[in-house]
GROMACS .gro file of C-alpha atoms in nm:
model
  128
    1MET     CA    1   1.563  -0.975   1.693
    2PHE     CA    2   1.449  -0.615   1.692
    3VAL     CA    3   1.138  -0.415   1.774
    4ARG     CA    4   1.025  -0.116   1.570
    5SER     CA    5   0.717   0.103   1.611
    6LYS     CA    6   0.531   0.344   1.386
    7ALA     CA    7   0.666   0.625   1.603
    8ASP     CA    8   1.022   0.514   1.518
    9ILE     CA    9   0.947   0.575   1.148
   10GLU     CA   10   0.772   0.916   1.176
   11ASN     CA   11   1.077   1.139   1.115
   12THR     CA   12   1.259   0.921   0.863
   13ALA     CA   13   1.250   0.870   0.485
   14HIS     CA   14   1.049   0.553   0.557
   15PHE     CA   15   0.743   0.761   0.651
   16VAL     CA   16   0.588   0.840   0.314
   17GLU     CA   17   0.305   1.074   0.222
   18TRP     CA   18   0.202   0.908  -0.104
   19GLY     CA   19  -0.062   1.147  -0.228
   20ALA     CA   20  -0.382   0.976  -0.111
   21GLY     CA   21  -0.258   0.870   0.231
   22THR     CA   22   0.047   0.767   0.428
   23SER     CA   23   0.274   0.467   0.456
   24HIS     CA   24   0.497   0.373   0.748
   25ARG     CA   25   0.751   0.135   0.594
   26LEU     CA   26   0.821  -0.067   0.906
   27LEU     CA   27   1.033  -0.338   0.747
   28THR     CA   28   1.237  -0.264   0.433
   29GLU     CA   29   1.506  -0.404   0.208
   30LYS     CA   30   1.785  -0.299   0.446
   31ASP     CA   31   1.639  -0.529   0.714
   32GLN     CA   32   1.721  -0.828   0.489
   33MET     CA   33   1.400  -1.019   0.560
   34GLY     CA   34   1.304  -1.061   0.192
   35TYR     CA   35   0.980  -0.859   0.214
   36THR     CA   36   0.844  -0.523   0.330
   37VAL     CA   37   0.572  -0.458   0.589
   38CYS     CA   38   0.391  -0.124   0.589
   39HIS     CA   39   0.117   0.041   0.791
   40THR     CA   40  -0.082   0.210   0.512
   41VAL     CA   41  -0.360   0.465   0.540
   42VAL     CA   42  -0.579   0.542   0.237
   43ARG     CA   43  -0.762   0.868   0.304
   44ALA     CA   44  -1.142   0.879   0.292
   45GLY     CA   45  -1.279   0.996  -0.041
   46THR     CA   46  -0.961   0.933  -0.241
   47GLU     CA   47  -0.906   0.720  -0.551
   48SER     CA   48  -0.567   0.613  -0.686
   49LEU     CA   49  -0.474   0.414  -0.995
   50LEU     CA   50  -0.182   0.192  -0.892
   51HIS     CA   51   0.031  -0.066  -1.069
   52TYR     CA   52   0.320  -0.240  -0.895
   53ARG     CA   53   0.529  -0.365  -1.187
   54ASN     CA   54   0.822  -0.479  -0.971
   55HIS     CA   55   0.647  -0.601  -0.655
   56LEU     CA   56   0.369  -0.833  -0.548
   57GLU     CA   57   0.150  -0.698  -0.267
   58ALA     CA   58  -0.094  -0.836  -0.012
   59CYS     CA   59  -0.303  -0.600   0.201
   60TYR     CA   60  -0.491  -0.685   0.520
   61CYS     CA   61  -0.750  -0.436   0.645
   62ILE     CA   62  -0.722  -0.356   1.016
   63ALA     CA   63  -0.961  -0.057   1.035
   64GLY     CA   64  -1.199   0.160   0.836
   65ASN     CA   65  -1.328   0.067   0.495
   66GLY     CA   66  -1.269   0.122   0.126
   67GLU     CA   67  -1.259  -0.067  -0.198
   68VAL     CA   68  -1.033  -0.203  -0.464
   69GLU     CA   69  -1.133  -0.229  -0.831
   70ASP     CA   70  -0.963  -0.442  -1.095
   71MET     CA   71  -0.929  -0.344  -1.460
   72ASN     CA   72  -1.230  -0.560  -1.552
   73GLY     CA   73  -1.455  -0.335  -1.340
   74ASN     CA   74  -1.493  -0.578  -1.050
   75VAL     CA   75  -1.526  -0.378  -0.728
   76TYR     CA   76  -1.444  -0.539  -0.394
   77GLN     CA   77  -1.549  -0.378  -0.067
   78ILE     CA   78  -1.269  -0.393   0.191
   79ARG     CA   79  -1.346  -0.397   0.563
   80PRO     CA   80  -1.157  -0.505   0.877
   81GLY     CA   81  -1.058  -0.870   0.847
   82ASP     CA   82  -1.048  -0.864   0.464
   83MET     CA   83  -0.734  -0.919   0.259
   84TYR     CA   84  -0.674  -0.843  -0.107
   85VAL     CA   85  -0.379  -0.978  -0.302
   86LEU     CA   86  -0.215  -0.833  -0.614
   87ASP     CA   87  -0.047  -1.155  -0.726
   88GLN     CA   88  -0.018  -1.072  -1.097
   89HIS     CA   89   0.124  -0.718  -1.074
   90ASP     CA   90  -0.242  -0.615  -1.113
   91ARG     CA   91  -0.326  -0.260  -1.215
   92HIS     CA   92  -0.604  -0.146  -0.982
   93TYR     CA   93  -0.795   0.141  -0.830
   94LEU     CA   94  -0.765   0.180  -0.455
   95ARG     CA   95  -1.026   0.391  -0.277
   96GLY     CA   96  -1.065   0.510   0.078
   97GLY     CA   97  -1.412   0.489   0.230
   98GLN     CA   98  -1.667   0.761   0.174
   99ASP     CA   99  -1.654   0.873   0.536
  100GLU     CA  100  -1.354   0.700   0.685
  101ASP     CA  101  -0.997   0.606   0.605
  102LEU     CA  102  -0.898   0.258   0.497
  103VAL     CA  103  -0.617   0.127   0.718
  104LEU     CA  104  -0.409  -0.163   0.590
  105VAL     CA  105  -0.108  -0.375   0.672
  106SER     CA  106   0.067  -0.405   0.335
  107VAL     CA  107   0.330  -0.667   0.253
  108PHE     CA  108   0.554  -0.631  -0.055
  109ASN     CA  109   0.776  -0.888  -0.221
  110PRO     CA  110   1.049  -0.822  -0.317
  111PRO     CA  111   1.106  -0.565  -0.044
  112LEU     CA  112   1.087  -0.190  -0.096
  113ARG     CA  113   1.385   0.035  -0.031
  114GLY     CA  114   1.139   0.229   0.181
  115ASP     CA  115   1.157   0.574   0.023
  116GLU     CA  116   0.955   0.505  -0.295
  117ARG     CA  117   0.684   0.759  -0.379
  118HIS     CA  118   0.373   0.732  -0.597
  119ASN     CA  119   0.316   0.953  -0.900
  120LEU     CA  120  -0.064   0.973  -0.898
  121SER     CA  121  -0.069   1.190  -1.211
  122ASP     CA  122   0.062   0.898  -1.424
  123THR     CA  123  -0.240   0.799  -1.636
  124SER     CA  124  -0.115   0.439  -1.667
  125GLY     CA  125  -0.107   0.404  -1.288
  126SER     CA  126   0.153   0.495  -1.032
  127SER     CA  127   0.425   0.235  -1.027
  128TYR     CA  128   0.742   0.131  -0.854
   0.00000   0.00000   0.00000
């Protein structure tokens, strides 16, 4: 057993500024649990085109609001208590709220190394 806090991650490579927010990678590949858990913040007013080609992701909203949009133009409002799941390596737009950040607990399978960074200038969607 171990206990780890967000504060433990702050000054490590597992605290990632990803361009439209931050990610504390609390549980990573080196922990050998088979998945990653992150505390993710999507800044208010941002939009990112993302595409996880090598990972499945589930996100549970714990604060704020925002939205996720699929490639068919379906827009889903995300608020505390909502979860969205990218179970088909779905390309998607992720947006922070107009006036407040979207705060998520993100789970990745297979696990992340923990130091991955987005390339938000990739027109096909940032991927890792």
